[in-house]
CSV table of C-alpha atoms in Angstrom, one decimal:
chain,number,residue,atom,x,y,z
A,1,UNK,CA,-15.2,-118.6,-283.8
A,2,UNK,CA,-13.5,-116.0,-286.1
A,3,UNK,CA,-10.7,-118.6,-286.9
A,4,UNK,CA,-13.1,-121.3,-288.0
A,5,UNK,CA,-14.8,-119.0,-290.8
A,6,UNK,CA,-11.9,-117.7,-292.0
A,7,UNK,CA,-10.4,-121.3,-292.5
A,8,UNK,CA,-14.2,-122.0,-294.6
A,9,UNK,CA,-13.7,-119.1,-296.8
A,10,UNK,CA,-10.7,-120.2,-297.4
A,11,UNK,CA,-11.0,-123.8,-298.5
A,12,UNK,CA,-14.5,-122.9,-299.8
A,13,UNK,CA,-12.7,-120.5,-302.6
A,14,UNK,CA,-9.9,-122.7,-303.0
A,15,UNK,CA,-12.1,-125.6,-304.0
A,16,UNK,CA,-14.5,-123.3,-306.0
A,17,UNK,CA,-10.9,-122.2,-308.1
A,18,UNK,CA,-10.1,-126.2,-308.7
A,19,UNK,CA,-12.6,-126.6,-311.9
A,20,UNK,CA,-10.4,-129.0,-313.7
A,21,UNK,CA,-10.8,-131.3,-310.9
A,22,UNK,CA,-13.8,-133.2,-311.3
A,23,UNK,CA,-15.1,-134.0,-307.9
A,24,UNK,CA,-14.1,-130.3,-307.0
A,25,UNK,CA,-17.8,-129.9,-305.8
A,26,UNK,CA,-18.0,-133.0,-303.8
A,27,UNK,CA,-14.5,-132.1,-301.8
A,28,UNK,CA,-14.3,-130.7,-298.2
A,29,UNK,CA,-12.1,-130.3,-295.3
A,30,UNK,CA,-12.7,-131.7,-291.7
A,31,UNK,CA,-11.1,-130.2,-288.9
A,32,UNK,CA,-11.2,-130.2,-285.1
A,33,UNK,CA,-9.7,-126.3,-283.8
A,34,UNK,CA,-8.2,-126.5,-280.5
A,35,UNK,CA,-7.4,-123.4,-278.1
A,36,UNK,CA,-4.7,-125.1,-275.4
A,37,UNK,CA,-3.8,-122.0,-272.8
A,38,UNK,CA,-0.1,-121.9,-271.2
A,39,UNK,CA,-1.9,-123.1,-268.0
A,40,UNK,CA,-3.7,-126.0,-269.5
A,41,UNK,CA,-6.7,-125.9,-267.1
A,42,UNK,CA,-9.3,-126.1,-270.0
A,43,UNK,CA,-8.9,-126.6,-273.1
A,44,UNK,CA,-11.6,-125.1,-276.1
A,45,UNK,CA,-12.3,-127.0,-279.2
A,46,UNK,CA,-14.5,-126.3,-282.1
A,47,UNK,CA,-15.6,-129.7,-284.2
A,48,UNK,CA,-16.0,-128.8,-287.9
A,49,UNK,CA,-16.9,-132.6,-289.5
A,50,UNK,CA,-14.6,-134.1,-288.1
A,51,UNK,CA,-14.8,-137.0,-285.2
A,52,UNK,CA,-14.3,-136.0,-281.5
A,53,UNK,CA,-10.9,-136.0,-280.1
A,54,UNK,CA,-9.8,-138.5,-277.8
A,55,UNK,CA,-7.8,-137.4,-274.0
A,56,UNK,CA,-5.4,-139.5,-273.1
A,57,UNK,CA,-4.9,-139.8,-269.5
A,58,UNK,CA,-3.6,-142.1,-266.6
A,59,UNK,CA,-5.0,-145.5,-269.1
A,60,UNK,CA,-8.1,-144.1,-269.5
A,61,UNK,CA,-9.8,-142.3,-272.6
A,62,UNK,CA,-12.3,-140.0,-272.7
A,63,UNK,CA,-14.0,-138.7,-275.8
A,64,UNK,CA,-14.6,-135.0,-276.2
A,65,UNK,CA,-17.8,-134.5,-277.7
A,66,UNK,CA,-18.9,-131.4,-278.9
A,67,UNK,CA,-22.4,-130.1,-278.1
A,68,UNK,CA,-22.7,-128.3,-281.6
A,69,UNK,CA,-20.7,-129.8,-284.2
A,70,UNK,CA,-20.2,-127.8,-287.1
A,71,UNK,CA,-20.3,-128.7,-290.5
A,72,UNK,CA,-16.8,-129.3,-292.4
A,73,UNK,CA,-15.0,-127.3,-293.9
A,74,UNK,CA,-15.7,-125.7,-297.6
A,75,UNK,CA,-19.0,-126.7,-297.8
A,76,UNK,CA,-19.9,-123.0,-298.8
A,77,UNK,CA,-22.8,-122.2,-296.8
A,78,UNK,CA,-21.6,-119.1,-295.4
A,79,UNK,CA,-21.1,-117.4,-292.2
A,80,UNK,CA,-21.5,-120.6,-289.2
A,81,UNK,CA,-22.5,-119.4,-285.9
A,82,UNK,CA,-19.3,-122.1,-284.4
A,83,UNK,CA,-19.7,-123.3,-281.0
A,84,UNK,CA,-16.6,-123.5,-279.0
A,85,UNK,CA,-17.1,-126.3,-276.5
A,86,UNK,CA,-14.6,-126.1,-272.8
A,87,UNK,CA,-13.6,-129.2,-271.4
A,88,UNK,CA,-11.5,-129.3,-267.9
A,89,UNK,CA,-8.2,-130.8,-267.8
A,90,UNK,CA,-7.3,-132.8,-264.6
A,91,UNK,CA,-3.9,-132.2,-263.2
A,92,UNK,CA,-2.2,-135.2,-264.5
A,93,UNK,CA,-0.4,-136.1,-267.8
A,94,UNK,CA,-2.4,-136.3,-270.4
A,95,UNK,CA,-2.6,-136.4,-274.3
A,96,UNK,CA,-5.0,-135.2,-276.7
A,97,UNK,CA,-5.4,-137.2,-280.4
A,98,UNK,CA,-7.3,-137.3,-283.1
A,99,UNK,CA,-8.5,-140.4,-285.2
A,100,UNK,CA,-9.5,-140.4,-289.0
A,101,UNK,CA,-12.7,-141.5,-289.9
């Protein structure tokens, strides 16, 4: 996903320009990217570090797992072949959350 390297460059050069800051090199960024279309049939996510969201829906909670998780964020390892995983939505109210680790 196009998205997901350009947010890596990005935090991977901001981090790099932070050499005052003493744990600079040890710093990185978790994120989970989420693609929600106007008909909200299936959702796409990409998991960069970060734990799998959690769907909401009708008292029950299902965790989307990705198949491929990526590695956080400003790591600098380069270009990351991201996996973008699909998950169905169910035609009932629903919510999607995230939970810190």
């Amino acid at each position: 996903m196009h998205l997901a390297n350009s947010l890596d460059t990005s935090v991977t050069w901001h981090l790099s320009d932070t050499s005052d800051y003493p744990h600079a090199q040890e710093s990185f960024i978790t994120a989970v990217l989420v693609d929600i279309p106007d008909d909200m049939r299936t959702i796409r996510l990409v998991q960069c570090g970060h734990p799998p969201p959690l769907l909401l829906r009708g008292g029950h909670v299902d965790v989307l797992t990705a198949e491929q998780p990526a590695p956080p964020l400003g790591l600098g390892l380069g270009a990351y072949e991201h996996h973008v995983d699909a998950f169905t939505l169910l035609p009932v109210t629903c919510s999607l959350c995230t939970r810190m680790a």
